[in-house]
GROMACS .gro file of C-alpha atoms in nm:
model
  379
    1MET     CA    1 -11.513 -25.711   1.019
    2VAL     CA    2 -11.775 -25.760   0.746
    3ASN     CA    3 -11.853 -25.456   0.533
    4LYS     CA    4 -12.204 -25.350   0.440
    5GLU     CA    5 -12.186 -25.514   0.097
    6GLN     CA    6 -12.074 -25.847   0.235
    7GLU     CA    7 -12.336 -25.826   0.506
    8ALA     CA    8 -12.617 -25.766   0.249
    9SER     CA    9 -12.487 -26.059   0.042
   10LEU     CA   10 -12.460 -26.288   0.342
   11LEU     CA   11 -12.819 -26.217   0.461
   12SER     CA   12 -12.985 -26.218   0.118
   13PRO     CA   13 -13.242 -26.493   0.042
   14GLU     CA   14 -13.037 -26.584  -0.272
   15ASN     CA   15 -12.738 -26.691  -0.061
   16LYS     CA   16 -12.755 -27.069  -0.078
   17LYS     CA   17 -12.613 -27.286   0.201
   18ILE     CA   18 -12.466 -27.635   0.186
   19ILE     CA   19 -12.583 -27.850   0.474
   20SER     CA   20 -12.343 -28.099   0.631
   21PRO     CA   21 -12.484 -28.424   0.773
   22PHE     CA   22 -12.209 -28.418   1.037
   23LEU     CA   23 -12.162 -28.067   1.158
   24SER     CA   24 -12.431 -27.794   1.227
   25PHE     CA   25 -12.287 -27.448   1.280
   26GLY     CA   26 -12.434 -27.177   1.501
   27PHE     CA   27 -12.342 -26.884   1.722
   28SER     CA   28 -12.379 -26.791   2.088
   29SER     CA   29 -12.585 -26.505   2.208
   30SER     CA   30 -12.605 -26.334   2.554
   31ASN     CA   31 -12.767 -26.037   2.716
   32PHE     CA   32 -12.417 -25.933   2.823
   33GLY     CA   33 -12.152 -25.790   2.589
   34ASN     CA   34 -12.417 -25.743   2.323
   35HIS     CA   35 -12.361 -25.374   2.239
   36ASN     CA   36 -12.256 -25.458   1.879
   37ASN     CA   37 -12.597 -25.607   1.811
   38SER     CA   38 -12.829 -25.322   1.901
   39ASP     CA   39 -13.111 -25.466   1.686
   40TYR     CA   40 -13.102 -25.792   1.891
   41ILE     CA   41 -13.087 -25.679   2.259
   42LEU     CA   42 -13.195 -25.967   2.472
   43PRO     CA   43 -13.424 -26.100   2.588
   44ASN     CA   44 -13.673 -25.857   2.427
   45ASN     CA   45 -13.560 -25.930   2.072
   46LEU     CA   46 -13.513 -26.305   2.091
   47ASP     CA   47 -13.781 -26.359   1.823
   48ALA     CA   48 -13.582 -26.139   1.580
   49LEU     CA   49 -13.264 -26.325   1.665
   50ILE     CA   50 -13.434 -26.662   1.599
   51ASN     CA   51 -13.564 -26.532   1.268
   52LEU     CA   52 -13.214 -26.422   1.174
   53ALA     CA   53 -13.065 -26.761   1.257
   54SER     CA   54 -13.346 -26.949   1.087
   55SER     CA   55 -13.291 -26.742   0.764
   56GLN     CA   56 -12.928 -26.855   0.757
   57LYS     CA   57 -12.995 -27.213   0.876
   58SER     CA   58 -12.789 -27.145   1.176
   59GLY     CA   59 -12.817 -27.271   1.531
   60ILE     CA   60 -12.814 -27.057   1.845
   61GLU     CA   61 -12.678 -27.112   2.198
   62LEU     CA   62 -12.847 -26.863   2.433
   63GLN     CA   63 -12.703 -26.746   2.761
   64LEU     CA   64 -12.917 -26.523   2.985
   65GLU     CA   65 -12.741 -26.385   3.296
   66PRO     CA   66 -12.911 -26.199   3.585
   67GLU     CA   67 -12.911 -25.820   3.561
   68ARG     CA   68 -12.893 -25.630   3.890
   69GLY     CA   69 -13.014 -25.943   4.064
   70THR     CA   70 -13.313 -25.994   3.833
   71MET     CA   71 -13.331 -26.253   3.562
   72LYS     CA   72 -13.536 -26.132   3.264
   73LEU     CA   73 -13.688 -26.408   3.047
   74PRO     CA   74 -13.887 -26.390   2.725
   75GLU     CA   75 -14.249 -26.327   2.789
   76THR     CA   76 -14.381 -26.545   2.509
   77ILE     CA   77 -14.311 -26.896   2.389
   78LEU     CA   78 -14.116 -26.880   2.063
   79ASP     CA   79 -14.083 -27.138   1.781
   80THR     CA   80 -13.728 -27.274   1.763
   81SER     CA   81 -13.819 -27.577   1.544
   82THR     CA   82 -13.675 -27.406   1.230
   83LEU     CA   83 -13.322 -27.403   1.373
   84PRO     CA   84 -13.071 -27.692   1.331
   85PHE     CA   85 -13.024 -27.665   1.707
   86PHE     CA   86 -13.117 -27.440   1.991
   87GLY     CA   87 -12.907 -27.459   2.308
   88ILE     CA   88 -12.928 -27.280   2.641
   89HIS     CA   89 -12.621 -27.215   2.857
   90LEU     CA   90 -12.687 -27.201   3.234
   91PRO     CA   91 -12.591 -26.874   3.402
   92ILE     CA   92 -12.235 -26.851   3.541
   93MET     CA   93 -12.209 -26.500   3.683
   94GLY     CA   94 -12.192 -26.514   4.061
   95VAL     CA   95 -12.265 -26.891   4.056
   96ASP     CA   96 -12.073 -27.117   4.300
   97MET     CA   97 -12.197 -27.474   4.306
   98ALA     CA   98 -11.964 -27.544   4.598
   99ARG     CA   99 -12.132 -27.297   4.829
  100ALA     CA  100 -12.303 -27.451   5.131
  101SER     CA  101 -12.672 -27.362   5.184
  102SER     CA  102 -13.006 -27.540   5.163
  103THR     CA  103 -13.128 -27.598   4.811
  104LYS     CA  104 -13.438 -27.378   4.816
  105GLN     CA  105 -13.238 -27.081   4.964
  106ASN     CA  106 -12.946 -27.114   4.728
  107PRO     CA  107 -12.948 -26.832   4.465
  108ASP     CA  108 -12.788 -27.064   4.212
  109PHE     CA  109 -13.076 -27.305   4.245
  110LEU     CA  110 -13.328 -27.027   4.160
  111LEU     CA  111 -13.128 -26.924   3.849
  112PHE     CA  112 -13.101 -27.281   3.732
  113ASP     CA  113 -13.474 -27.342   3.798
  114ARG     CA  114 -13.580 -27.042   3.582
  115THR     CA  115 -13.336 -27.128   3.304
  116ILE     CA  116 -13.421 -27.495   3.282
  117LYS     CA  117 -13.794 -27.407   3.269
  118LEU     CA  118 -13.715 -27.171   2.988
  119ALA     CA  119 -13.522 -27.447   2.805
  120ALA     CA  120 -13.826 -27.677   2.838
  121ASN     CA  121 -14.070 -27.415   2.715
  122LEU     CA  122 -13.853 -27.338   2.415
  123ASN     CA  123 -13.788 -27.701   2.330
  124ALA     CA  124 -13.413 -27.653   2.354
  125THR     CA  125 -13.188 -27.920   2.204
  126TYR     CA  126 -12.958 -27.909   2.493
  127ILE     CA  127 -12.854 -27.729   2.811
  128VAL     CA  128 -12.485 -27.655   2.876
  129SER     CA  129 -12.363 -27.646   3.239
  130HIS     CA  130 -12.036 -27.568   3.407
  131LEU     CA  131 -11.922 -27.723   3.728
  132GLN     CA  132 -11.905 -27.354   3.829
  133GLY     CA  133 -11.728 -27.269   4.154
  134ASN     CA  134 -11.464 -27.060   4.320
  135LEU     CA  135 -11.164 -27.252   4.200
  136ASN     CA  136 -10.856 -27.036   4.179
  137TRP     CA  137 -10.476 -27.033   4.190
  138ASN     CA  138 -10.484 -26.962   4.567
  139ASN     CA  139 -10.693 -27.266   4.677
  140LEU     CA  140 -10.542 -27.545   4.459
  141ASN     CA  141 -10.491 -27.754   4.771
  142GLN     CA  142 -10.874 -27.759   4.814
  143ARG     CA  143 -10.946 -27.812   4.440
  144GLU     CA  144 -11.033 -28.190   4.474
  145GLU     CA  145 -11.267 -28.123   4.766
  146LEU     CA  146 -11.447 -27.837   4.596
  147VAL     CA  147 -11.493 -28.033   4.276
  148ASP     CA  148 -11.651 -28.321   4.471
  149ARG     CA  149 -11.893 -28.081   4.637
  150MET     CA  150 -11.988 -27.936   4.300
  151LYS     CA  151 -12.054 -28.278   4.159
  152GLY     CA  152 -12.282 -28.341   4.449
  153ARG     CA  153 -12.476 -28.025   4.375
  154ALA     CA  154 -12.525 -28.138   4.015
  155ASP     CA  155 -12.799 -28.367   4.142
  156ASP     CA  156 -13.011 -28.048   4.180
  157LEU     CA  157 -12.984 -27.995   3.798
  158ALA     CA  158 -13.114 -28.347   3.738
  159GLY     CA  159 -13.409 -28.287   3.967
  160LEU     CA  160 -13.501 -27.964   3.789
  161ILE     CA  161 -13.480 -28.127   3.448
  162LYS     CA  162 -13.733 -28.387   3.568
  163THR     CA  163 -13.952 -28.124   3.733
  164HIS     CA  164 -13.981 -27.922   3.413
  165ASN     CA  165 -13.997 -28.222   3.183
  166PHE     CA  166 -13.699 -28.107   2.978
  167LYS     CA  167 -13.659 -28.341   2.685
  168GLY     CA  168 -13.314 -28.247   2.559
  169LYS     CA  169 -12.962 -28.333   2.686
  170LEU     CA  170 -12.776 -28.185   2.977
  171LEU     CA  171 -12.418 -28.118   2.859
  172PHE     CA  172 -12.121 -28.043   3.084
  173GLU     CA  173 -11.839 -27.827   2.954
  174ASN     CA  174 -11.457 -27.826   3.008
  175LEU     CA  175 -11.318 -27.507   3.151
  176GLU     CA  176 -10.984 -27.321   3.180
  177PHE     CA  177 -10.749 -27.429   3.453
  178PRO     CA  178 -10.772 -27.398   3.751
  179LEU     CA  179 -11.142 -27.450   3.692
  180PHE     CA  180 -11.253 -27.813   3.632
  181PRO     CA  181 -11.224 -28.014   3.419
  182ALA     CA  182 -10.926 -27.864   3.227
  183THR     CA  183 -10.662 -28.128   3.144
  184ASN     CA  184 -10.701 -28.425   2.909
  185VAL     CA  185 -10.684 -28.665   3.201
  186GLU     CA  186 -10.951 -28.474   3.394
  187ILE     CA  187 -11.174 -28.454   3.089
  188GLU     CA  188 -11.148 -28.822   3.014
  189ASP     CA  189 -11.248 -28.919   3.370
  190PHE     CA  190 -11.517 -28.655   3.384
  191VAL     CA  191 -11.679 -28.776   3.064
  192LYS     CA  192 -11.723 -29.117   3.239
  193TRP     CA  193 -11.869 -28.940   3.542
  194VAL     CA  194 -12.114 -28.745   3.316
  195LYS     CA  195 -12.230 -29.072   3.156
  196ASN     CA  196 -12.282 -29.240   3.495
  197PHE     CA  197 -12.450 -28.930   3.632
  198GLY     CA  198 -12.704 -28.944   3.351
  199GLU     CA  199 -12.774 -29.316   3.402
  200LYS     CA  200 -12.807 -29.269   3.774
  201ASN     CA  201 -13.063 -28.985   3.743
  202ASP     CA  202 -13.234 -29.122   3.429
  203ILE     CA  203 -13.170 -28.815   3.218
  204LYS     CA  204 -12.993 -28.769   2.882
  205THR     CA  205 -12.644 -28.631   2.913
  206GLY     CA  206 -12.338 -28.550   2.695
  207PHE     CA  207 -12.027 -28.344   2.674
  208CYS     CA  208 -11.952 -27.992   2.537
  209LEU     CA  209 -11.592 -27.945   2.435
  210ASP     CA  210 -11.467 -27.590   2.440
  211LEU     CA  211 -11.153 -27.584   2.217
  212SER     CA  212 -11.014 -27.256   2.332
  213HIS     CA  213 -11.051 -27.357   2.702
  214LEU     CA  214 -10.864 -27.683   2.630
  215TRP     CA  215 -10.591 -27.504   2.431
  216HIS     CA  216 -10.552 -27.215   2.674
  217SER     CA  217 -10.532 -27.444   2.982
  218GLY     CA  218 -10.205 -27.585   2.854
  219LEU     CA  219 -10.057 -27.237   2.827
  220LEU     CA  220 -10.183 -27.134   3.176
  221ILE     CA  221 -10.036 -27.449   3.333
  222GLY     CA  222  -9.707 -27.399   3.152
  223GLU     CA  223  -9.678 -27.040   3.268
  224ASN     CA  224  -9.738 -27.155   3.632
  225LYS     CA  225  -9.529 -27.468   3.619
  226TRP     CA  226  -9.286 -27.324   3.876
  227LYS     CA  227  -9.547 -27.365   4.146
  228PRO     CA  228  -9.491 -27.702   4.336
  229GLU     CA  229  -9.867 -27.782   4.320
  230ILE     CA  230  -9.875 -27.734   3.941
  231LYS     CA  231  -9.591 -27.975   3.854
  232SER     CA  232  -9.798 -28.289   3.828
  233TYR     CA  233 -10.050 -28.111   3.600
  234PHE     CA  234  -9.777 -27.980   3.382
  235ASP     CA  235  -9.611 -28.320   3.345
  236SER     CA  236  -9.943 -28.475   3.220
  237PHE     CA  237 -10.044 -28.169   3.011
  238ASN     CA  238  -9.721 -28.071   2.845
  239GLN     CA  239  -9.824 -27.975   2.490
  240SER     CA  240  -9.458 -27.910   2.394
  241LYS     CA  241  -9.439 -28.292   2.342
  242VAL     CA  242  -9.716 -28.293   2.085
  243LYS     CA  243  -9.888 -28.033   1.863
  244PHE     CA  244 -10.240 -27.935   1.969
  245PRO     CA  245 -10.427 -28.098   1.682
  246GLU     CA  246 -10.276 -28.432   1.766
  247TYR     CA  247 -10.340 -28.375   2.134
  248LEU     CA  248 -10.699 -28.291   2.051
  249LYS     CA  249 -10.731 -28.602   1.823
  250SER     CA  250 -10.615 -28.821   2.117
  251LEU     CA  251 -10.869 -28.666   2.354
  252LEU     CA  252 -11.158 -28.689   2.096
  253GLU     CA  253 -11.092 -29.063   2.070
  254LYS     CA  254 -11.158 -29.088   2.446
  255ILE     CA  255 -11.467 -28.863   2.442
  256GLY     CA  256 -11.614 -29.052   2.142
  257ASP     CA  257 -11.995 -29.067   2.119
  258ASN     CA  258 -12.036 -28.852   2.426
  259LEU     CA  259 -11.949 -28.535   2.228
  260GLU     CA  260 -12.251 -28.339   2.140
  261THR     CA  261 -12.145 -27.975   2.103
  262VAL     CA  262 -11.818 -27.788   2.039
  263HIS     CA  263 -11.744 -27.425   2.129
  264ILE     CA  264 -11.497 -27.274   1.884
  265THR     CA  265 -11.331 -26.926   1.896
  266GLY     CA  266 -11.026 -26.752   1.771
  267THR     CA  267 -10.735 -26.710   2.014
  268LYS     CA  268 -10.440 -26.483   2.029
  269ILE     CA  269 -10.180 -26.490   2.297
  270SER     CA  270  -9.911 -26.226   2.340
  271PRO     CA  271  -9.695 -26.119   2.635
  272LEU     CA  272  -9.940 -25.846   2.726
  273LYS     CA  273 -10.282 -26.004   2.660
  274HIS     CA  274 -10.467 -26.339   2.637
  275ASP     CA  275 -10.764 -26.324   2.400
  276THR     CA  276 -10.957 -26.648   2.381
  277HIS     CA  277 -11.298 -26.542   2.237
  278LEU     CA  278 -11.214 -26.385   1.907
  279LEU     CA  279 -11.371 -26.467   1.570
  280PRO     CA  280 -11.238 -26.811   1.457
  281ALA     CA  281 -11.020 -26.737   1.153
  282LEU     CA  282 -10.880 -27.008   0.930
  283SER     CA  283 -10.598 -26.799   0.792
  284GLY     CA  284 -10.326 -26.597   0.964
  285PRO     CA  285 -10.005 -26.684   1.152
  286HIS     CA  286 -10.013 -26.976   1.392
  287ASP     CA  287  -9.677 -26.918   1.556
  288THR     CA  288  -9.466 -26.603   1.575
  289SER     CA  289  -9.208 -26.468   1.804
  290ASP     CA  290  -9.455 -26.272   2.019
  291GLN     CA  291  -9.790 -26.445   1.985
  292GLU     CA  292  -9.953 -26.785   1.954
  293THR     CA  293 -10.288 -26.883   1.802
  294MET     CA  294 -10.487 -27.203   1.800
  295ASN     CA  295 -10.489 -27.371   1.460
  296ILE     CA  296 -10.860 -27.347   1.375
  297ALA     CA  297 -10.845 -27.542   1.047
  298LEU     CA  298 -10.666 -27.849   1.184
  299SER     CA  299 -10.880 -27.846   1.503
  300LEU     CA  300 -11.198 -27.821   1.298
  301GLU     CA  301 -11.086 -28.115   1.077
  302GLU     CA  302 -11.044 -28.334   1.390
  303ILE     CA  303 -11.399 -28.255   1.504
  304TYR     CA  304 -11.535 -28.329   1.159
  305GLN     CA  305 -11.344 -28.660   1.138
  306LEU     CA  306 -11.493 -28.775   1.465
  307ALA     CA  307 -11.845 -28.678   1.366
  308ARG     CA  308 -11.804 -28.871   1.034
  309GLN     CA  309 -11.644 -29.171   1.208
  310LYS     CA  310 -11.932 -29.183   1.460
  311ASP     CA  311 -12.195 -29.096   1.194
  312LYS     CA  312 -12.352 -28.837   1.407
  313ASN     CA  313 -12.429 -28.463   1.393
  314ILE     CA  314 -12.227 -28.238   1.622
  315SER     CA  315 -12.329 -27.875   1.693
  316VAL     CA  316 -12.037 -27.625   1.639
  317VAL     CA  317 -12.099 -27.303   1.825
  318ASN     CA  318 -11.902 -26.984   1.741
  319GLU     CA  319 -11.860 -26.836   2.089
  320ALA     CA  320 -11.681 -26.512   1.992
  321HIS     CA  321 -11.743 -26.218   2.220
  322ASP     CA  322 -11.823 -25.859   2.116
  323PHE     CA  323 -11.878 -25.915   1.748
  324THR     CA  324 -12.186 -25.871   1.530
  325TYR     CA  325 -12.390 -26.174   1.454
  326GLN     CA  326 -12.331 -26.103   1.084
  327ASP     CA  327 -11.955 -26.129   1.141
  328MET     CA  328 -12.011 -26.459   1.333
  329LEU     CA  329 -12.228 -26.596   1.052
  330HIS     CA  330 -11.969 -26.502   0.796
  331ALA     CA  331 -11.691 -26.677   1.000
  332ASN     CA  332 -11.910 -26.987   1.025
  333GLN     CA  333 -11.970 -26.986   0.650
  334SER     CA  334 -11.592 -26.968   0.597
  335MET     CA  335 -11.544 -27.274   0.817
  336GLU     CA  336 -11.810 -27.461   0.625
  337ASN     CA  337 -11.657 -27.364   0.289
  338PHE     CA  338 -11.319 -27.486   0.409
  339LEU     CA  339 -11.462 -27.826   0.504
  340ASN     CA  340 -11.649 -27.846   0.175
  341PHE     CA  341 -11.327 -27.792  -0.010
  342CYS     CA  342 -11.148 -28.066   0.192
  343TYR     CA  343 -11.440 -28.314   0.197
  344PRO     CA  344 -11.680 -28.234  -0.094
  345GLU     CA  345 -11.806 -28.588  -0.119
  346LYS     CA  346 -11.913 -28.592   0.249
  347MET     CA  347 -11.998 -28.227   0.327
  348GLY     CA  348 -12.227 -28.185   0.028
  349SER     CA  349 -12.196 -28.069  -0.328
  350PRO     CA  350 -12.208 -27.706  -0.457
  351GLU     CA  351 -12.361 -27.823  -0.795
  352HIS     CA  352 -12.697 -27.673  -0.703
  353LEU     CA  353 -12.548 -27.330  -0.654
  354ASP     CA  354 -12.610 -27.070  -0.918
  355ASN     CA  355 -12.231 -27.016  -0.950
  356PRO     CA  356 -12.030 -27.302  -0.807
  357ARG     CA  357 -11.702 -27.160  -0.952
  358ALA     CA  358 -11.760 -26.842  -0.747
  359TYR     CA  359 -11.814 -27.061  -0.444
  360TYR     CA  360 -11.489 -27.254  -0.480
  361PHE     CA  361 -11.286 -26.950  -0.582
  362ASP     CA  362 -11.405 -26.709  -0.316
  363PRO     CA  363 -11.075 -26.530  -0.224
  364ARG     CA  364 -11.149 -26.575   0.148
  365VAL     CA  365 -11.177 -26.953   0.095
  366ILE     CA  366 -10.851 -26.959  -0.112
  367ASN     CA  367 -10.662 -26.763   0.158
  368SER     CA  368 -10.789 -27.006   0.426
  369ILE     CA  369 -10.684 -27.308   0.216
  370LEU     CA  370 -10.339 -27.171   0.143
  371ALA     CA  371 -10.283 -27.091   0.504
  372TYR     CA  372 -10.387 -27.446   0.593
  373LEU     CA  373 -10.166 -27.608   0.331
  374GLY     CA  374  -9.868 -27.388   0.395
  375ALA     CA  375  -9.653 -27.188   0.155
  376ASP     CA  376  -9.513 -27.508  -0.008
  377GLY     CA  377  -9.854 -27.646  -0.081
  378ASN     CA  378  -9.809 -27.942   0.152
  379GLN     CA  379 -10.023 -28.024   0.454
   0.00000   0.00000   0.00000
C-alpha cells in the first residue's frame, strides 16, 4: 500500500510524467467494490474521479452495474477530453446474452441501451463488452450452442451503437474458461469474428486482451484436465510446453492491429485461493513451491513490443479490485518507469525532469529491474 507521504508526492503538481507514444496507462473504476475510495463513490463523484485522472494524465475505464435493479447514471455531461482515454465497460452482473426473450423485454438490452447512451454522451474512446452468459463447468456440452446464441445477440449492441451515434470502438474481451473466448485458438478465431462483425454492421470494433484471464484460463483447464470434455482444450492450451510470455507473444502476433486495450492485474495462485485482480507488481517471486504469479514485467514488454511494431497507441488498464486509486496510479507509474528504463529511446527521456537521477534510482524501480533481470543480472 502507498503511505501518506508517497501519496502526497504522487499527486503533487510537481510530479512530472513521461508520456509514451505507444502505451497509455489508466485504471478501472466501478460503483461496486469501491469502499477503499470513499471520496470517489460512483456515480455521484465521477467528476472528481475524472479530475484526479486528468491531473495524473491517466485514463479511466468505467463500469457501472445496476444496484437493487436500478442503474444510476451521472446527471450531467462531463468533459473527458483531458484524459488519454476514457472507456466504458458494459454491465455484467446478472447479464446472460444467451437468454431467450424479445429484445425490448430483455433486461440486458435495457442495461446496454443506457450504458451505450452514456458512452456516447461522455465521448468515450471505447466500450468493452463480454460475450456474457451462463457458461459453466456443468454445461460444457452446450458451450458451442450457447456461444453461437450470444454472438447472435451481439447484433443488438451494434444497433444501439448506431441509435446513440456512438463514435468510439466496440471492443470484445477474452474471459476465463469456461467462459468464451478463453484459449489462444478461441481468441484467434474470435478476433476474426469481431472484425467481420464490425464490417457487417458498419461499426468500429477491436479487441480487449485481459492478461490475467488468459493466464488463469490455462491453470483452470490444467486443474480440470481429468474431465473427458476438457482433454481437447488442455492439449491445445498446455502452458507447460512454453512459458507464458512466449505463449502471449505468439497470440499477440495473431491479434495484431486488432488489439486496442489491455487489462493488467497482479495474480497469485495458491492451493487455498486464486487471486487474479491484485495490484500489478513488477517485483516478487514468480514461481515458488506453493504459489504461482504471472510475470508482469515480461508480459508488459510483449505488449509494448507489439505497440511499437504496429506504431499504435494501446490503452493499458490496471483492473485491480479493492485498492485505492492512489495505489493503482502508483503501480502504473512503476510499470511506466520500468519500460522507460528498458526503452528510454522510445518511451521518452527523463531529461526534462528536475532530478533525472532520482527518477532512475528510485528504489522501487531498481527492485523491479533486479527482479526482472534475475539474481545473476541476466534476462
